[in-house]
Short mmCIF file of C-alpha atoms in Angstrom, two decimals:
data_model
loop_
_atom_site.label_atom_id
_atom_site.label_comp_id
_atom_site.label_asym_id
_atom_site.label_seq_id
_atom_site.Cartn_x
_atom_site.Cartn_y
_atom_site.Cartn_z
CA VAL A 1 -77.65 21.23 -33.62
CA ASN A 2 -73.92 21.50 -32.95
CA VAL A 3 -72.32 20.76 -29.59
CA ARG A 4 -68.83 21.92 -28.64
CA GLN A 5 -66.85 22.15 -25.44
CA GLY A 6 -66.31 25.57 -23.92
CA PRO A 7 -63.94 26.56 -21.13
CA GLY A 8 -63.94 24.41 -18.00
CA ASP A 9 -67.05 22.32 -17.48
CA CYS A 10 -69.11 24.37 -19.87
CA TYR A 11 -70.53 23.21 -23.21
CA VAL A 12 -71.97 25.30 -26.00
CA VAL A 13 -75.00 24.12 -27.98
CA ASP A 14 -75.33 25.97 -31.29
CA LEU A 15 -78.83 25.91 -32.71
CA SER A 16 -79.84 27.13 -36.15
CA GLY A 17 -82.91 27.40 -38.33
CA GLU A 18 -86.39 26.82 -37.00
CA ILE A 19 -87.10 25.17 -33.64
CA ASP A 20 -90.63 23.82 -33.75
CA VAL A 21 -92.67 20.70 -33.06
CA TYR A 22 -90.82 18.84 -35.82
CA THR A 23 -87.24 19.86 -35.00
CA SER A 24 -87.33 20.33 -31.22
CA PRO A 25 -86.97 16.58 -30.43
CA LYS A 26 -83.45 16.73 -31.94
CA VAL A 27 -82.61 19.66 -29.66
CA LYS A 28 -84.09 17.85 -26.68
CA ASP A 29 -81.96 14.77 -27.42
CA ALA A 30 -78.76 16.80 -27.79
CA ILE A 31 -79.28 18.67 -24.52
CA GLY A 32 -80.44 15.50 -22.76
CA GLU A 33 -77.32 13.60 -23.83
CA LEU A 34 -75.07 16.31 -22.43
CA ILE A 35 -76.89 16.34 -19.11
CA ASP A 36 -76.79 12.52 -18.97
CA ARG A 37 -72.99 12.80 -19.37
CA GLY A 38 -72.83 15.09 -16.35
CA VAL A 39 -72.63 18.44 -18.15
CA TYR A 40 -74.58 20.93 -16.04
CA TYR A 41 -73.30 24.27 -17.37
CA LEU A 42 -74.62 25.09 -20.81
CA VAL A 43 -74.62 28.04 -23.15
CA ILE A 44 -77.27 27.65 -25.81
CA ASN A 45 -76.51 29.87 -28.75
CA LEU A 46 -79.66 30.99 -30.58
CA GLU A 47 -77.87 33.48 -32.85
CA LYS A 48 -78.70 31.48 -35.98
CA VAL A 49 -82.24 30.55 -34.94
CA ARG A 50 -84.86 32.26 -37.10
CA TYR A 51 -87.94 30.93 -35.33
CA ILE A 52 -88.88 29.23 -32.07
CA ASP A 53 -92.27 28.12 -30.77
CA SER A 54 -93.59 26.77 -27.48
CA THR A 55 -92.21 23.28 -28.11
CA GLY A 56 -88.73 24.79 -28.50
CA LEU A 57 -89.20 26.88 -25.38
CA GLY A 58 -90.38 23.74 -23.58
CA VAL A 59 -87.15 21.96 -24.48
CA LEU A 60 -85.06 24.84 -23.15
CA ILE A 61 -87.11 24.99 -19.94
CA GLY A 62 -86.79 21.22 -19.52
CA GLY A 63 -83.03 21.45 -19.90
CA LEU A 64 -82.80 24.27 -17.40
CA LYS A 65 -84.85 22.36 -14.85
CA ARG A 66 -82.63 19.30 -15.19
CA VAL A 67 -79.31 21.15 -14.81
CA ARG A 68 -80.64 23.13 -11.85
CA GLU A 69 -81.32 19.87 -10.04
CA HIS A 70 -77.54 19.42 -10.14
CA GLY A 71 -76.70 23.01 -9.24
CA GLY A 72 -76.00 23.91 -12.86
CA SER A 73 -77.19 26.67 -15.14
CA VAL A 74 -78.18 27.47 -18.72
CA ASN A 75 -77.52 30.80 -20.38
CA LEU A 76 -78.79 31.81 -23.79
CA VAL A 77 -77.24 33.91 -26.53
CA CYS A 78 -79.87 35.77 -28.49
CA THR A 79 -79.98 39.05 -30.37
CA ASN A 80 -82.94 38.35 -32.66
CA LEU A 81 -85.65 40.80 -31.61
CA GLN A 82 -88.55 38.52 -32.66
CA ILE A 83 -87.20 35.70 -30.54
CA LYS A 84 -86.43 38.00 -27.63
CA LYS A 85 -90.04 39.14 -27.80
CA ILE A 86 -91.23 35.56 -27.27
CA PHE A 87 -89.01 35.24 -24.20
CA ASP A 88 -90.35 38.57 -22.99
CA ILE A 89 -94.06 37.84 -23.32
CA THR A 90 -93.75 34.37 -21.80
CA GLY A 91 -91.79 35.74 -18.85
CA LEU A 92 -88.86 33.45 -19.61
CA VAL A 93 -86.47 36.41 -19.48
CA LYS A 94 -86.81 36.05 -15.73
CA ILE A 95 -85.63 32.45 -15.57
CA PHE A 96 -82.98 32.38 -18.30
CA GLY A 97 -79.89 34.51 -18.49
CA ILE A 98 -80.09 35.99 -21.99
CA PHE A 99 -76.98 37.61 -23.43
CA ASP A 100 -75.95 39.37 -26.62
CA SER A 101 -72.69 37.47 -26.97
CA GLU A 102 -71.33 34.02 -26.26
CA ASP A 103 -68.50 35.49 -24.20
CA ALA A 104 -70.92 37.30 -21.92
CA ALA A 105 -73.12 34.21 -21.56
CA MET A 106 -70.06 32.09 -20.74
CA LYS A 107 -68.67 34.51 -18.18
CA ALA A 108 -72.04 34.74 -16.43
CA LEU A 109 -72.18 30.96 -16.01
CA VAL A 110 -69.38 30.77 -13.49
CA VAL B 1 -116.05 52.95 -54.25
CA LYS B 2 -115.02 50.25 -56.66
CA GLN B 3 -112.29 49.11 -54.29
CA ALA B 4 -114.73 49.01 -51.36
CA VAL B 5 -117.12 46.84 -53.37
CA GLU B 6 -114.29 44.55 -54.40
CA HIS B 7 -113.38 44.00 -50.75
CA SER B 8 -116.94 43.54 -49.49
CA VAL B 9 -116.48 39.77 -49.80
CA PRO B 10 -113.41 38.54 -47.93
CA ASP B 11 -110.69 36.81 -49.90
CA ARG B 12 -110.29 33.26 -48.72
CA VAL B 13 -107.21 31.04 -48.75
CA GLU B 14 -107.50 27.42 -47.68
CA LEU B 15 -104.87 24.81 -46.96
CA ARG B 16 -105.25 21.23 -45.79
CA ILE B 17 -102.20 19.56 -44.30
CA PRO B 18 -101.65 16.08 -42.90
CA CYS B 19 -101.85 16.16 -39.12
CA ARG B 20 -98.12 15.60 -38.67
CA ALA B 21 -95.30 17.72 -37.24
CA GLU B 22 -93.38 18.03 -40.51
CA TRP B 23 -96.27 19.94 -42.14
CA VAL B 24 -96.68 22.67 -39.51
CA ALA B 25 -93.99 24.79 -41.19
CA LEU B 26 -96.07 24.89 -44.37
CA ALA B 27 -99.16 26.08 -42.47
CA ARG B 28 -97.31 28.86 -40.69
CA LEU B 29 -95.57 30.00 -43.87
CA ALA B 30 -98.88 30.08 -45.73
CA ALA B 31 -100.46 32.16 -42.97
CA ALA B 32 -97.44 34.48 -42.99
CA ALA B 33 -97.76 34.93 -46.75
CA VAL B 34 -101.42 35.89 -46.37
CA ALA B 35 -100.55 38.35 -43.58
CA ASN B 36 -97.85 39.80 -45.80
CA ARG B 37 -100.41 40.19 -48.60
CA LEU B 38 -102.40 42.33 -46.16
CA ARG B 39 -99.30 44.48 -45.73
CA MET B 40 -99.03 43.68 -42.06
CA SER B 41 -95.82 44.72 -40.33
CA ILE B 42 -92.99 42.23 -39.78
CA ASP B 43 -94.02 42.04 -36.12
CA GLU B 44 -97.64 41.31 -37.00
CA ILE B 45 -96.64 38.68 -39.56
CA GLU B 46 -94.46 36.96 -36.97
CA ASP B 47 -97.37 37.04 -34.49
CA VAL B 48 -99.69 35.36 -37.01
CA LYS B 49 -97.04 32.83 -37.96
CA LEU B 50 -96.44 31.77 -34.36
CA ALA B 51 -100.14 31.70 -33.44
CA VAL B 52 -100.98 29.46 -36.41
CA ALA B 53 -98.05 27.18 -35.62
CA GLU B 54 -99.14 26.92 -31.98
CA ALA B 55 -102.69 26.07 -33.03
CA CYS B 56 -101.52 23.34 -35.43
CA THR B 57 -99.03 21.99 -32.90
CA ALA B 58 -101.76 21.74 -30.29
CA VAL B 59 -103.89 19.70 -32.68
CA ILE B 60 -101.01 17.35 -33.46
CA GLN B 61 -100.20 16.86 -29.80
CA HIS B 62 -103.82 16.06 -28.96
CA GLU B 63 -104.50 12.39 -28.43
CA HIS B 64 -107.64 12.24 -30.57
CA HIS B 65 -106.73 14.43 -33.53
CA GLY B 66 -108.06 13.80 -37.01
CA ASP B 67 -106.04 12.95 -40.12
CA PHE B 68 -105.86 16.51 -41.44
CA ILE B 69 -105.68 20.09 -40.25
CA HIS B 70 -107.68 22.54 -42.32
CA LEU B 71 -106.38 26.11 -42.28
CA THR B 72 -108.61 28.89 -43.61
CA CYS B 73 -107.48 32.51 -43.85
CA GLU B 74 -110.04 35.18 -44.68
CA THR B 75 -108.89 38.70 -45.38
CA THR B 76 -110.53 42.06 -45.56
CA PRO B 77 -108.36 45.16 -46.00
CA ALA B 78 -107.61 45.54 -42.30
CA VAL B 79 -108.46 42.19 -40.76
CA LEU B 80 -107.13 38.65 -40.99
CA ARG B 81 -109.38 35.85 -39.75
CA VAL B 82 -107.74 32.47 -39.33
CA ARG B 83 -109.62 29.24 -38.68
CA VAL B 84 -107.76 26.08 -37.71
CA HIS B 85 -110.08 23.10 -38.01
CA ASP B 86 -109.42 19.64 -36.66
CA SER B 87 -111.93 16.89 -37.28
CA GLY B 88 -110.74 14.83 -34.30
CA ARG B 89 -112.87 14.01 -31.30
CA HIS B 90 -112.24 16.39 -28.44
CA GLY B 91 -113.38 16.28 -24.91
CA ALA B 92 -111.14 16.46 -21.92
CA HIS B 93 -111.70 16.10 -18.23
CA GLY B 94 -110.24 18.44 -15.64
CA GLU B 95 -108.75 17.31 -12.37
CA ASP B 96 -112.19 17.42 -10.76
CA GLY B 97 -113.55 15.03 -13.40
CA GLN B 98 -115.71 17.73 -15.03
CA MET B 99 -115.63 18.20 -18.78
CA ILE B 100 -113.52 21.20 -19.69
CA ASP B 101 -113.80 23.30 -22.81
CA PRO B 102 -112.56 21.03 -25.61
CA GLY B 103 -111.01 23.96 -27.44
CA GLU B 104 -109.18 25.17 -24.39
CA ALA B 105 -107.98 21.65 -23.69
CA ARG B 106 -106.64 21.49 -27.23
CA ILE B 107 -104.31 24.41 -26.82
CA ALA B 108 -103.39 24.24 -23.17
CA GLY B 109 -100.20 25.62 -21.69
CA LEU B 110 -97.65 27.94 -23.18
CA GLY B 111 -99.18 27.59 -26.64
CA VAL B 112 -102.57 28.96 -25.61
CA PHE B 113 -100.91 31.78 -23.74
CA LEU B 114 -98.95 32.76 -26.84
CA ILE B 115 -102.01 32.57 -29.10
CA ARG B 116 -104.08 34.73 -26.74
CA THR B 117 -101.26 37.23 -26.38
CA LEU B 118 -100.35 37.53 -30.05
CA MET B 119 -103.82 37.61 -31.61
CA ASP B 120 -106.56 40.20 -31.09
CA GLU B 121 -109.42 37.73 -30.72
CA VAL B 122 -109.44 34.01 -30.00
CA SER B 123 -112.48 31.74 -29.77
CA TYR B 124 -113.53 28.15 -30.23
CA ASP B 125 -116.29 26.57 -32.19
CA VAL B 126 -116.90 23.02 -31.06
CA HIS B 127 -118.93 20.56 -33.12
CA PRO B 128 -119.36 17.23 -31.33
CA GLN B 129 -119.51 15.36 -34.63
CA LEU B 130 -117.43 17.55 -36.92
CA GLY B 131 -114.49 18.51 -34.73
CA THR B 132 -113.15 21.74 -33.32
CA ASP B 133 -112.41 25.11 -34.87
CA LEU B 134 -110.01 27.57 -33.34
CA LEU B 135 -110.80 31.05 -34.61
CA MET B 136 -108.22 33.81 -34.43
CA VAL B 137 -108.42 37.41 -35.55
CA LYS B 138 -105.55 39.80 -36.21
CA ARG B 139 -106.22 43.43 -37.08
CA LEU B 140 -103.75 45.70 -38.81
CA ALA B 141 -102.26 48.06 -36.25
CA VAL B 142 -102.34 50.80 -38.87
CA GLY B 143 -104.91 50.87 -41.63
CA PRO B 144 -104.41 49.27 -45.03
CA SER B 145 -102.15 51.14 -47.39
CA GLY B 146 -101.62 50.96 -51.11
CA PRO B 147 -103.04 48.49 -53.62
#
C-alpha cells in the first residue's frame, strides 16, 4: 500500500499484489487513516493488483461509505479484465467510478 | 478406450491448511493449478481460484471454525469437483431465532454470491459431529483437449 497526495484535497492510494483476507486489513488501515485525517476524496489505483476477493471489495465499500458520509467520493483505476469482472458481477460498477487511467479518475472526482 | 478407462476414476488432490488467513493463498493457488491441469481457460481458472478463496475465507471468519481446512479437488476430463471441509461446529440462528442452514451461514454475504455465480454447482454437506463440507463443481466450457 502506498499513499500519496494528489491535486487539491485528493489522495491516491496505490495498491499492488493480492488483496485478500490476509492483506486487506493493511488496506483498510491505510484508507481508514486517511479518512480519519479528513481526506474524503480518494483515487484507489488497482493497476498493480493481480487479485481481489470479497474481503478486499468489503474494504473498498467500507471506505466509500465513510467518505460519502462527509460528501466525499472514491474513484478506482482498473484495467485488469479479471478484476473488472468481479466488479461487474457484484454490481459494484454501479457504485464506484471505475476508470482506465489515474488522470481520468482524478478529474471525475471534482 | 485406454484413455477413457484411465479417467474412469477421478484424480484426487488433497491439501490441508491451518485455518488462518495467511494460508488461504496456498489453497487458491493449489486449486488454480489443478484447474490449469484440466486445461481450463484463464477465466475458468480465475473463477475456481476466487471461489476456493471465498470458501476458505468464510471458514476462517466463522466463529466456531476448526483448526484446519481440508481442500479436496477431484478431476475428470471435463469436470472439477472441489470440497472445502471444516471440522468446526456450525449452527447459526437467523433474526427470527430459527436455525438457518449451517453451510449457508458459513459463506454469507458477498462471498456466497461470488461462489454461486462463479461455479456451476454449489451445495453443502453438514455433519453435526464432523463439520461442514462445501461442495463446488466447475465444468469445462469447452470439452477437454489434448493429453
